[in-house]
Each structure stands twice: as C-alpha cells, then as structure tokens.
GROMACS .gro file of C-alpha atoms in nm:
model
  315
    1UNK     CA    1  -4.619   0.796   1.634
    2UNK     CA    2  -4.736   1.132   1.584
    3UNK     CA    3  -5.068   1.232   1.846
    4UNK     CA    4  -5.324   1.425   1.779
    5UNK     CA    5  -5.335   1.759   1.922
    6UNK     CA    6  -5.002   1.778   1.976
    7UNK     CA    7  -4.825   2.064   1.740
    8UNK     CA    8  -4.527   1.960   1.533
    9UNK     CA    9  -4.243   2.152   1.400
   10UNK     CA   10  -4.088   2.244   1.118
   11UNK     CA   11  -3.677   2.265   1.106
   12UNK     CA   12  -3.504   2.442   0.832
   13UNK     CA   13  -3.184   2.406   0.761
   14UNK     CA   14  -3.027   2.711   0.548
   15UNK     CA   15  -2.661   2.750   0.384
   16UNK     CA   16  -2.539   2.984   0.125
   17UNK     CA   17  -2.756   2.883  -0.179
   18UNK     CA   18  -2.992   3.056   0.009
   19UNK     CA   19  -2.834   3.400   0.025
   20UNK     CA   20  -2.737   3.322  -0.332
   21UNK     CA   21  -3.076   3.190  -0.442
   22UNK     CA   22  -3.193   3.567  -0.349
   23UNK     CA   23  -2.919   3.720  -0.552
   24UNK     CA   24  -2.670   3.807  -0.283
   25UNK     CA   25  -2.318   3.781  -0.372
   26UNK     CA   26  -2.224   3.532  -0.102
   27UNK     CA   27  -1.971   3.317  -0.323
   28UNK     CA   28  -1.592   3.201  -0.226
   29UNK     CA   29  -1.514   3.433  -0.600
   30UNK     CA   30  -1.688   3.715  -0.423
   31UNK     CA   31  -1.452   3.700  -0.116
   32UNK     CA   32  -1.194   3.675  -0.351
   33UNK     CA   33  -1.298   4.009  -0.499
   34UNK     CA   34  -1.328   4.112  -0.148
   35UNK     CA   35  -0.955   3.997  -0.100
   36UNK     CA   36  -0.839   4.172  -0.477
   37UNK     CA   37  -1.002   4.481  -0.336
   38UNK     CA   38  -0.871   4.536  -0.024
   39UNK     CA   39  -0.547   4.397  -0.032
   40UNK     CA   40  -0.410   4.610  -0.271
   41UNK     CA   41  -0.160   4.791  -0.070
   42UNK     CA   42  -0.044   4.521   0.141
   43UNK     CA   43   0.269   4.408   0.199
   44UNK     CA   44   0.445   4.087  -0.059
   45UNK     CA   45   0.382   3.743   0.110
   46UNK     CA   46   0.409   3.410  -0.027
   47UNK     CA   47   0.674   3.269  -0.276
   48UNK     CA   48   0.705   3.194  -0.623
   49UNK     CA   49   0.992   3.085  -0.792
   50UNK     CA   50   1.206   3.347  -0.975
   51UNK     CA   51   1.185   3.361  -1.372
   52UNK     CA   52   1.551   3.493  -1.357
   53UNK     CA   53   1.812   3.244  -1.375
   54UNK     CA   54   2.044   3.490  -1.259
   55UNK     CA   55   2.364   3.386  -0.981
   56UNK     CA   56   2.214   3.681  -0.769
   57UNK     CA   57   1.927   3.475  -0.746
   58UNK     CA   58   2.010   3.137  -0.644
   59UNK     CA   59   2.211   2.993  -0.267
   60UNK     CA   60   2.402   2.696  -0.348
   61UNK     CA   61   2.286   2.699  -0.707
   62UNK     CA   62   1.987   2.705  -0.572
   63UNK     CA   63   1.709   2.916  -0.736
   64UNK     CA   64   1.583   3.189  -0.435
   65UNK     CA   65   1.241   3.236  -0.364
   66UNK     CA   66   1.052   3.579  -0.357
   67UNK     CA   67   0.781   3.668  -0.257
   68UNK     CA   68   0.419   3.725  -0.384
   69UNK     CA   69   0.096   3.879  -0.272
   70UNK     CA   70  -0.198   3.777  -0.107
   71UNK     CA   71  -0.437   3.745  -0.398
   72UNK     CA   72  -0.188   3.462  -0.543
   73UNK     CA   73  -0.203   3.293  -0.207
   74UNK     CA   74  -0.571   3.295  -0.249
   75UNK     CA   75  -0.539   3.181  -0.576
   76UNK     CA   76  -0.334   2.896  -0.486
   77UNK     CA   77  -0.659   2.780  -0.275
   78UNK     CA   78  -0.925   2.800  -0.535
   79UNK     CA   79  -0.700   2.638  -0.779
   80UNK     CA   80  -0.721   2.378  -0.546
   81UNK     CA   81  -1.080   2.403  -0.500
   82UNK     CA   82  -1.263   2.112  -0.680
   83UNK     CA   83  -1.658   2.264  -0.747
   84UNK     CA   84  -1.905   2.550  -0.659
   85UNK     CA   85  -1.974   2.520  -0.303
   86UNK     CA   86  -1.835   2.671   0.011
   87UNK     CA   87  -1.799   2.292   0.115
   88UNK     CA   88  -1.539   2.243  -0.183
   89UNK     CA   89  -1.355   2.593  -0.060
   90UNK     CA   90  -1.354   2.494   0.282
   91UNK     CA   91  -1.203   2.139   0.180
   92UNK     CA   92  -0.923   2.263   0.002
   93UNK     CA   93  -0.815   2.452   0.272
   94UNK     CA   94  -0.789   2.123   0.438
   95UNK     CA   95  -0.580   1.962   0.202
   96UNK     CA   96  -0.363   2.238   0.079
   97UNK     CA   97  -0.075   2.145  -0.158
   98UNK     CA   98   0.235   2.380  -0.142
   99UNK     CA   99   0.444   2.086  -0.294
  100UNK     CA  100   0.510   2.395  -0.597
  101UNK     CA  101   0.647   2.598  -0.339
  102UNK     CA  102   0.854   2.383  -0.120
  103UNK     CA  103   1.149   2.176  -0.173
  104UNK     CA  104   1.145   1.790  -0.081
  105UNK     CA  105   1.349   1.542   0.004
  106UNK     CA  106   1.322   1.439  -0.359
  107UNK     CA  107   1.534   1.729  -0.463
  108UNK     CA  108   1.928   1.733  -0.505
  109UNK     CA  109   2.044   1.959  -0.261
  110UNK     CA  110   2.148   1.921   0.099
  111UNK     CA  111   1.912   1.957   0.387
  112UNK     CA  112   2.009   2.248   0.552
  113UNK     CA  113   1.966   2.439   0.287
  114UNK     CA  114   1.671   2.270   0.182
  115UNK     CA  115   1.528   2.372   0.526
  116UNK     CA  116   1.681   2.764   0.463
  117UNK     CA  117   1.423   2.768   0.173
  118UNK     CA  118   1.166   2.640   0.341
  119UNK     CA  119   1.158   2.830   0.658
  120UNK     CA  120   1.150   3.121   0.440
  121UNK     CA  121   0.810   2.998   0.248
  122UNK     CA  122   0.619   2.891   0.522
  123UNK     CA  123   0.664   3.175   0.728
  124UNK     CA  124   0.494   3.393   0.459
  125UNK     CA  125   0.266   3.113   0.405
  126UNK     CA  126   0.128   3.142   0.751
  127UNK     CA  127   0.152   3.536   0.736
  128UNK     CA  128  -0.099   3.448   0.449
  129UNK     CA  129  -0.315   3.223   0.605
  130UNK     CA  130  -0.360   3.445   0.944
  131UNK     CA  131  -0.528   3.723   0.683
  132UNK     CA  132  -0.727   3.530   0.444
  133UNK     CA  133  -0.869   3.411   0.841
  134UNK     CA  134  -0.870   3.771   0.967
  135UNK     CA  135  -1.055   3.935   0.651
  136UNK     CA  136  -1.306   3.641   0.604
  137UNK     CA  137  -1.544   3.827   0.889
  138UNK     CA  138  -1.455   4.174   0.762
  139UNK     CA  139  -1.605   4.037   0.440
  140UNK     CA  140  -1.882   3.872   0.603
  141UNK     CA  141  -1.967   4.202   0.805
  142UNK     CA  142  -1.980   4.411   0.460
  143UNK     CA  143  -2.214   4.210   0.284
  144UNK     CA  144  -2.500   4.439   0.250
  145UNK     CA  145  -2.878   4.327   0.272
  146UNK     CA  146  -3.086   4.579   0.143
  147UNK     CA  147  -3.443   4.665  -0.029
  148UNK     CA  148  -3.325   4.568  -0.369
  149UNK     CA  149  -3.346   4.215  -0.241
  150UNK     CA  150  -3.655   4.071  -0.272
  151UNK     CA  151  -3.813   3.813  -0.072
  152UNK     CA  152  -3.992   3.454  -0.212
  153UNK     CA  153  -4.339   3.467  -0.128
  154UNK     CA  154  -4.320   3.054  -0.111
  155UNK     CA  155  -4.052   3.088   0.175
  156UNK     CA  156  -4.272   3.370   0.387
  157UNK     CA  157  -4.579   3.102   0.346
  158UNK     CA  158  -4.333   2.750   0.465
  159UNK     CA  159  -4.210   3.015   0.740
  160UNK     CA  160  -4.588   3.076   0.929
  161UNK     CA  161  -4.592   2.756   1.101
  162UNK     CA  162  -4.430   2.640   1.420
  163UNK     CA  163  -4.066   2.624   1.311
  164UNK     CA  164  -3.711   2.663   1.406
  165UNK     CA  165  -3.429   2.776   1.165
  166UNK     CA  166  -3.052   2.629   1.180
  167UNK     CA  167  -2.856   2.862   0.967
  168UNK     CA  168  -2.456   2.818   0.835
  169UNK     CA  169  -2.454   3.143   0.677
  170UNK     CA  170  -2.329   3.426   0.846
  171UNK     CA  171  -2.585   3.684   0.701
  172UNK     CA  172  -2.897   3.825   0.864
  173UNK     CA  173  -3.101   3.783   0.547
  174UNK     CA  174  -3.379   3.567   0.732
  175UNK     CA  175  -3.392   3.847   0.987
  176UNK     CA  176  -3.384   4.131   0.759
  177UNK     CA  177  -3.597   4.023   0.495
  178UNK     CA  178  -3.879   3.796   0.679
  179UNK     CA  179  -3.857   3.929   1.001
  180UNK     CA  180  -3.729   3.614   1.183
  181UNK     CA  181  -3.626   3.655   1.544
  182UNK     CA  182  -3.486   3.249   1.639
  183UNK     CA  183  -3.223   3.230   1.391
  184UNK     CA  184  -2.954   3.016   1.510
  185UNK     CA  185  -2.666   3.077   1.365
  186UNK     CA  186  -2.398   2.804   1.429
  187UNK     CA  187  -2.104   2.917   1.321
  188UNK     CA  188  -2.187   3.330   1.367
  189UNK     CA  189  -2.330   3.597   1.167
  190UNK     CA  190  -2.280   3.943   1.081
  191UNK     CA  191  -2.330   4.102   1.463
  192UNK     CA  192  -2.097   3.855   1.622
  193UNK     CA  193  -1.793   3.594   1.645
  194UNK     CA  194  -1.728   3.403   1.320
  195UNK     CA  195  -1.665   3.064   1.280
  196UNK     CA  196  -1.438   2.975   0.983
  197UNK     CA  197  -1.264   2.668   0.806
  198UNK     CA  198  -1.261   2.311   0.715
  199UNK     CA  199  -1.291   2.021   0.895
  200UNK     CA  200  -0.962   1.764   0.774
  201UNK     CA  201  -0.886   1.729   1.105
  202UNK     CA  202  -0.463   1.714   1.213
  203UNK     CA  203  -0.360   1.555   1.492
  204UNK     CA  204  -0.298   1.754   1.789
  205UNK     CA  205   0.103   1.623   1.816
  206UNK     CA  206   0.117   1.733   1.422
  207UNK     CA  207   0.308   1.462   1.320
  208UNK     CA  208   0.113   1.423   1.025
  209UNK     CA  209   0.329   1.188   0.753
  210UNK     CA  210   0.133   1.413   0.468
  211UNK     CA  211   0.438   1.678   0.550
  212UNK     CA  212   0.726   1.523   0.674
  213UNK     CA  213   0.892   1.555   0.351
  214UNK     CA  214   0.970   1.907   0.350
  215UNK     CA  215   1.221   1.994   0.595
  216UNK     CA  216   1.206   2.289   0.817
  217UNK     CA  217   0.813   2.349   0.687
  218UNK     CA  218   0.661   2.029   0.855
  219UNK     CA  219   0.552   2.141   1.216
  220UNK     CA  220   0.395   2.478   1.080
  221UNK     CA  221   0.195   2.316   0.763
  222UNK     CA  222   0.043   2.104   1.050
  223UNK     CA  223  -0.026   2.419   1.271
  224UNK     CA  224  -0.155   2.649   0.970
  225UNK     CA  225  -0.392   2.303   0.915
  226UNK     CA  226  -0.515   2.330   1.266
  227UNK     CA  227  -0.552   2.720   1.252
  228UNK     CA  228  -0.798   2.707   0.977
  229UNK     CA  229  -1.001   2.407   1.135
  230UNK     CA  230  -1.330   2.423   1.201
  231UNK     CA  231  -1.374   2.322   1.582
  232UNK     CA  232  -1.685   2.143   1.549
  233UNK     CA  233  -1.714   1.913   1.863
  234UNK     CA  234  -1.667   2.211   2.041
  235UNK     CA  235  -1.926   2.390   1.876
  236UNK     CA  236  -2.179   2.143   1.967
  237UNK     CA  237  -2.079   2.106   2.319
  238UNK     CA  238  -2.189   2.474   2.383
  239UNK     CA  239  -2.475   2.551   2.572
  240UNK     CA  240  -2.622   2.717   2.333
  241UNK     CA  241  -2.605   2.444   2.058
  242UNK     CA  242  -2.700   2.205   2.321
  243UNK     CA  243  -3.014   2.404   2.371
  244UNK     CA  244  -3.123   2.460   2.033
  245UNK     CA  245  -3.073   2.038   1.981
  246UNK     CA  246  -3.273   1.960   2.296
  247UNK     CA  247  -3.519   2.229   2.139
  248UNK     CA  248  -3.612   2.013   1.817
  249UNK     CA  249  -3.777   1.725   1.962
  250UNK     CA  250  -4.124   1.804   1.793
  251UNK     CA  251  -3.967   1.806   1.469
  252UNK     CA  252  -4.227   1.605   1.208
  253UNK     CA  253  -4.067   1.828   0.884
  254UNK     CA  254  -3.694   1.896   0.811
  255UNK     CA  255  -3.649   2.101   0.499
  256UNK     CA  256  -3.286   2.170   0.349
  257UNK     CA  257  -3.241   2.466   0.155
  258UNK     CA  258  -2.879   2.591  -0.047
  259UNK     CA  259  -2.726   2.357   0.187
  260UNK     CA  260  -2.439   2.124   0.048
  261UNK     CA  261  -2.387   1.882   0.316
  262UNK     CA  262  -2.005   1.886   0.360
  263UNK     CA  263  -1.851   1.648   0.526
  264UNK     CA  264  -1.723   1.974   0.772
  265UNK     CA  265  -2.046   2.007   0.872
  266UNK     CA  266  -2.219   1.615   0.902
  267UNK     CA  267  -2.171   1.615   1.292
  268UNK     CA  268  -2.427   1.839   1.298
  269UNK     CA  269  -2.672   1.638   1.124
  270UNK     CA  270  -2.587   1.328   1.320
  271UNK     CA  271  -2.668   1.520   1.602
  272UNK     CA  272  -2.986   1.615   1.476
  273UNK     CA  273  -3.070   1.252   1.426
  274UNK     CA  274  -3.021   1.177   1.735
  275UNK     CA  275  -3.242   1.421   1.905
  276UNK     CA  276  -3.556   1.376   1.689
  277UNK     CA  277  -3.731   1.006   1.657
  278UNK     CA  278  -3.665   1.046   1.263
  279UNK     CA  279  -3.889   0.763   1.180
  280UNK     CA  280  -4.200   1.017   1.219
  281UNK     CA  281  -3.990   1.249   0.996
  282UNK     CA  282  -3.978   1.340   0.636
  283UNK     CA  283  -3.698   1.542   0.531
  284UNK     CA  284  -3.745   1.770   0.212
  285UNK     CA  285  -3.510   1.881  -0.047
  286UNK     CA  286  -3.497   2.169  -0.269
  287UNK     CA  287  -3.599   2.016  -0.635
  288UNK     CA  288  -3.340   2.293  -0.772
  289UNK     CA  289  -3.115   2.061  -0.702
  290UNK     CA  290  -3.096   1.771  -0.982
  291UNK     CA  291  -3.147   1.384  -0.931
  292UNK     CA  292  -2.811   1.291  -0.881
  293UNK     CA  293  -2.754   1.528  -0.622
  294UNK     CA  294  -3.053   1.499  -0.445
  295UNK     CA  295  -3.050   1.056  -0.439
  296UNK     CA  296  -2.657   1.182  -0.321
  297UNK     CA  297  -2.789   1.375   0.025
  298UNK     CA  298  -2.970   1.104   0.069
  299UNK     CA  299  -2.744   0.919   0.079
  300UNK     CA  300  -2.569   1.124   0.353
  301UNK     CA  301  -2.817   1.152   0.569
  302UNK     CA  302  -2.924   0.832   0.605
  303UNK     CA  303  -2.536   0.786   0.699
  304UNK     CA  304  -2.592   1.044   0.989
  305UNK     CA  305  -2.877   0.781   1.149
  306UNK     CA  306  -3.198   0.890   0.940
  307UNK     CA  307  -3.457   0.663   0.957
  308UNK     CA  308  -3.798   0.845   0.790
  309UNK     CA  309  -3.867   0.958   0.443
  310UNK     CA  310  -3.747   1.170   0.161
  311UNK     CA  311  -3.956   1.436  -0.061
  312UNK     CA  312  -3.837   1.775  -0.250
  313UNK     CA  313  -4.022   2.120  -0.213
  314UNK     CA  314  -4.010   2.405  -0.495
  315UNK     CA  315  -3.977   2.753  -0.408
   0.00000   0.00000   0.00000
C-alpha cells in the first residue's frame, strides 16, 4: 500500500545502451579497437596451426604450433560472441571454445605428446587472457566524456525527483553530464577498481568434464574460466552493496535503461526484489527496445521474484 505523504522513489537502473544511446563509443568492437591499437608492438601469443607442411614444422609428424597475437586471441572471443550486447561478450568468455587450437583425445597421436602441444597453447592462452583482463580498465579509464556529448532533456526531467541510480557501466557520464552525485557503480567506474567478466561459474576443484579431453590443458582452461569470472555473491555481500539495497525500500518506480539483463548480472535483480515490496511497484522499460524483447525482460524479472506491473517510457 502506498501512504499518503510519504515520498517514494525512483530507481534507475543504467547499462551501456546508455553511454551508447548518447553516442559514446562504449561497444565490445570499440575495445577491440582499443586492443588493435595498443597492442601493436607486443609480443606473439596464442597458436594457430602452421600453413607449412614442412618436417621442420611438425614433432612426431605432428604439425607444431606457433604463435599469434593478441588481436587474434580477441578475435577468437567475438567470433564466439553470439549478438550486440556486452551480456553476449561477457558470455562467451564463459564458454570459450579452443577445441581449434588444442588436440583431443580424438586425435591419433600418443598422449604425451598430445599434452607437449597443449601445454604449449594454453600457456599463451592464459598469457592472453591475463591482458585482454589487464587492458579492459585501461580502456575503460580512456573513454573520454566531453562537451560534444549532449545530454537528453527527457532524462534531466525523470532525474529531478527523489531517486537513486544503480549503474553497470564503468563511465562517469551521469556525473559528468547531469551532475549526479549517488551513482552507484557496482562493478567500478573510471576513478576506481574494475569489475570484469562473465558469470558461467567453474567449480572451485576445476574438474569441470567440459575440458577433460585435452590433456595437459584441462586444469588451466578451468583456472583461465575462473580468472575471468565475475564474483558476484561477493559483490553483493559488500557493505557497500548491502547499503545501497537496504537504501531502496521506498522504491514505487524502477526504470531500466540500455540494460540487457544478462544472466551475469540477474542476482542483482533478485536482490532488488527482495528488498522492495514489488507489488506497489511498476517497473518501466525503454520502448527503444522492440516487443519481443521487452515481453522477454519481462519475462526475467518476474523470474527474479517481481510481483507489480510493467510499462515502457520514451526518451
């Protein structure tokens, strides 16, 4: 029941369409430019198979593996990337396939030199891995916000009332362009730690049966996994997020705006359900999103314990 007198809140929940909604070049193909355009000079990690057929080039009649650069390891990812949205980059790394790269037990040869092989990928695999992690907040940190950017006069009038702001971007564009001061960002942003991966979560013995057919490459493919997951219980355990969710009880209004609802991110939602009595609630969507994808968040949400209604806003 909703009393009068009493002031309610508005809770906005922001992810990158946002940034990209206001022209800011906040993509996964941007950080790949990022990657093209600072990794020029680095060292050869990786492997691809050799187009020479040469004796030189093969143990055991094996064909030897040499190495590549960065920007193919990234490309390996976004190959694997299945749609538009950070969500879809961040679940590929989850579920990488190197099964082009690494020998099986399917193969022909023996195992120890199956294993040979593969100790030699994986190691530049995870030499790959550890930088695509390390330059992801170098990226973040250079992404400039500046007066060309222009700010929607719809989102400065939803943004006078009582409100509270839970941001997964990593930019200060809320702060910088409408002068917000209680952004919570939950996974970082541009003047602190960053928060970075998926959220396919290994089990912490990493005997996952997904890898135990490649010899000598199991245990790390299971590591690398867990080195670009997403620790997201811990993340709401913190005092800080624990705050900010006992903050939102006077919630009435829940607006969603360039955010894609990946399953990474979902505990944070149920959460949110839980600390506001959602049946007084009506939670808005962005109508630049279609039908189909709109019915499909509801969907989700209603999965994470909402009880109240469903409308769209336009900016």
């Amino acid at each position: 029941m909703i009393y009068e007198g009493v002031v309610m809140s508005d809770l906005f929940i922001i992810g990158n369409g946002f940034d990209r909604a206001h022209g800011m070049e906040t993509s996964y193909y941007n950080f790949h430019q990022f990657i093209k355009d600072n990794c020029k000079n680095m060292p050869y990690t990786g492997v691809v198979e050799l187009l020479s057929q040469d004796s030189e080039n093969k143990i055991d009649g094996m064909i030897v593996y040499e190495p590549i650069e960065y920007l193919d390891f990234f490309q390996i990812i976004i190959d694997q990337t299945d749609g538009p949205d950070w969500k879809n980059f961040e679940d590929a790394l989850g579920r990488l396939d190197f099964s082009d790269v690494l020998r099986d037990y399917g193969t022909d040869y023996d195992t120890d030199s199956i294993k040979y092989l593969n100790g030699r990928s994986i190691e530049s695999i995870n030499q790959a891995i550890l930088t695509v992690k390390e330059m992801f907040p170098l990226w973040v940190k250079s992404i400039l916000i500046d007066n060309q950017i222009k700010k929607k006069d719809r989102i400065q009038e939803m943004l006078k009332g009582s409100h509270y702001i839970l941001n997964f971007n990593y930019t200060d564009t809320l702060e910088k362009l409408y002068g917000e001061k209680n952004v919570f960002h939950i996974h970082g942003n541009q003047n602190s730690d960053i928060i970075f991966g998926h959220g396919n979560y290994v089990d912490e013995e990493f005997d996952n049966e997904e890898f135990e057919i490649y010899p000598g490459a199991d245990l790390y493919l299971n590591m690398m996994k867990a080195e670009l997951k997403k620790p997201v219980d811990r993340i709401i355990e913190r005092a800080e997020t624990q705050n900010f969710l006992d903050s939102i009880k006077d919630v009435t209004k829940i607006y969603s705006y360039g955010f894609s609802y990946g399953s990474v991110d979902l505990p944070y939602i149920v959460e949110i359900c839980r600390r506001i009595d959602t049946y007084n609630v009506t939670w808005y969507f962005n109508d630049y999103s279609s039908d189909y994808e709109i019915k499909k968040y509801q969907e989700i949400v209603k999965k994470c314990g909402f009880k109240g209604y469903f409308s769209t806003f336009h900016v």
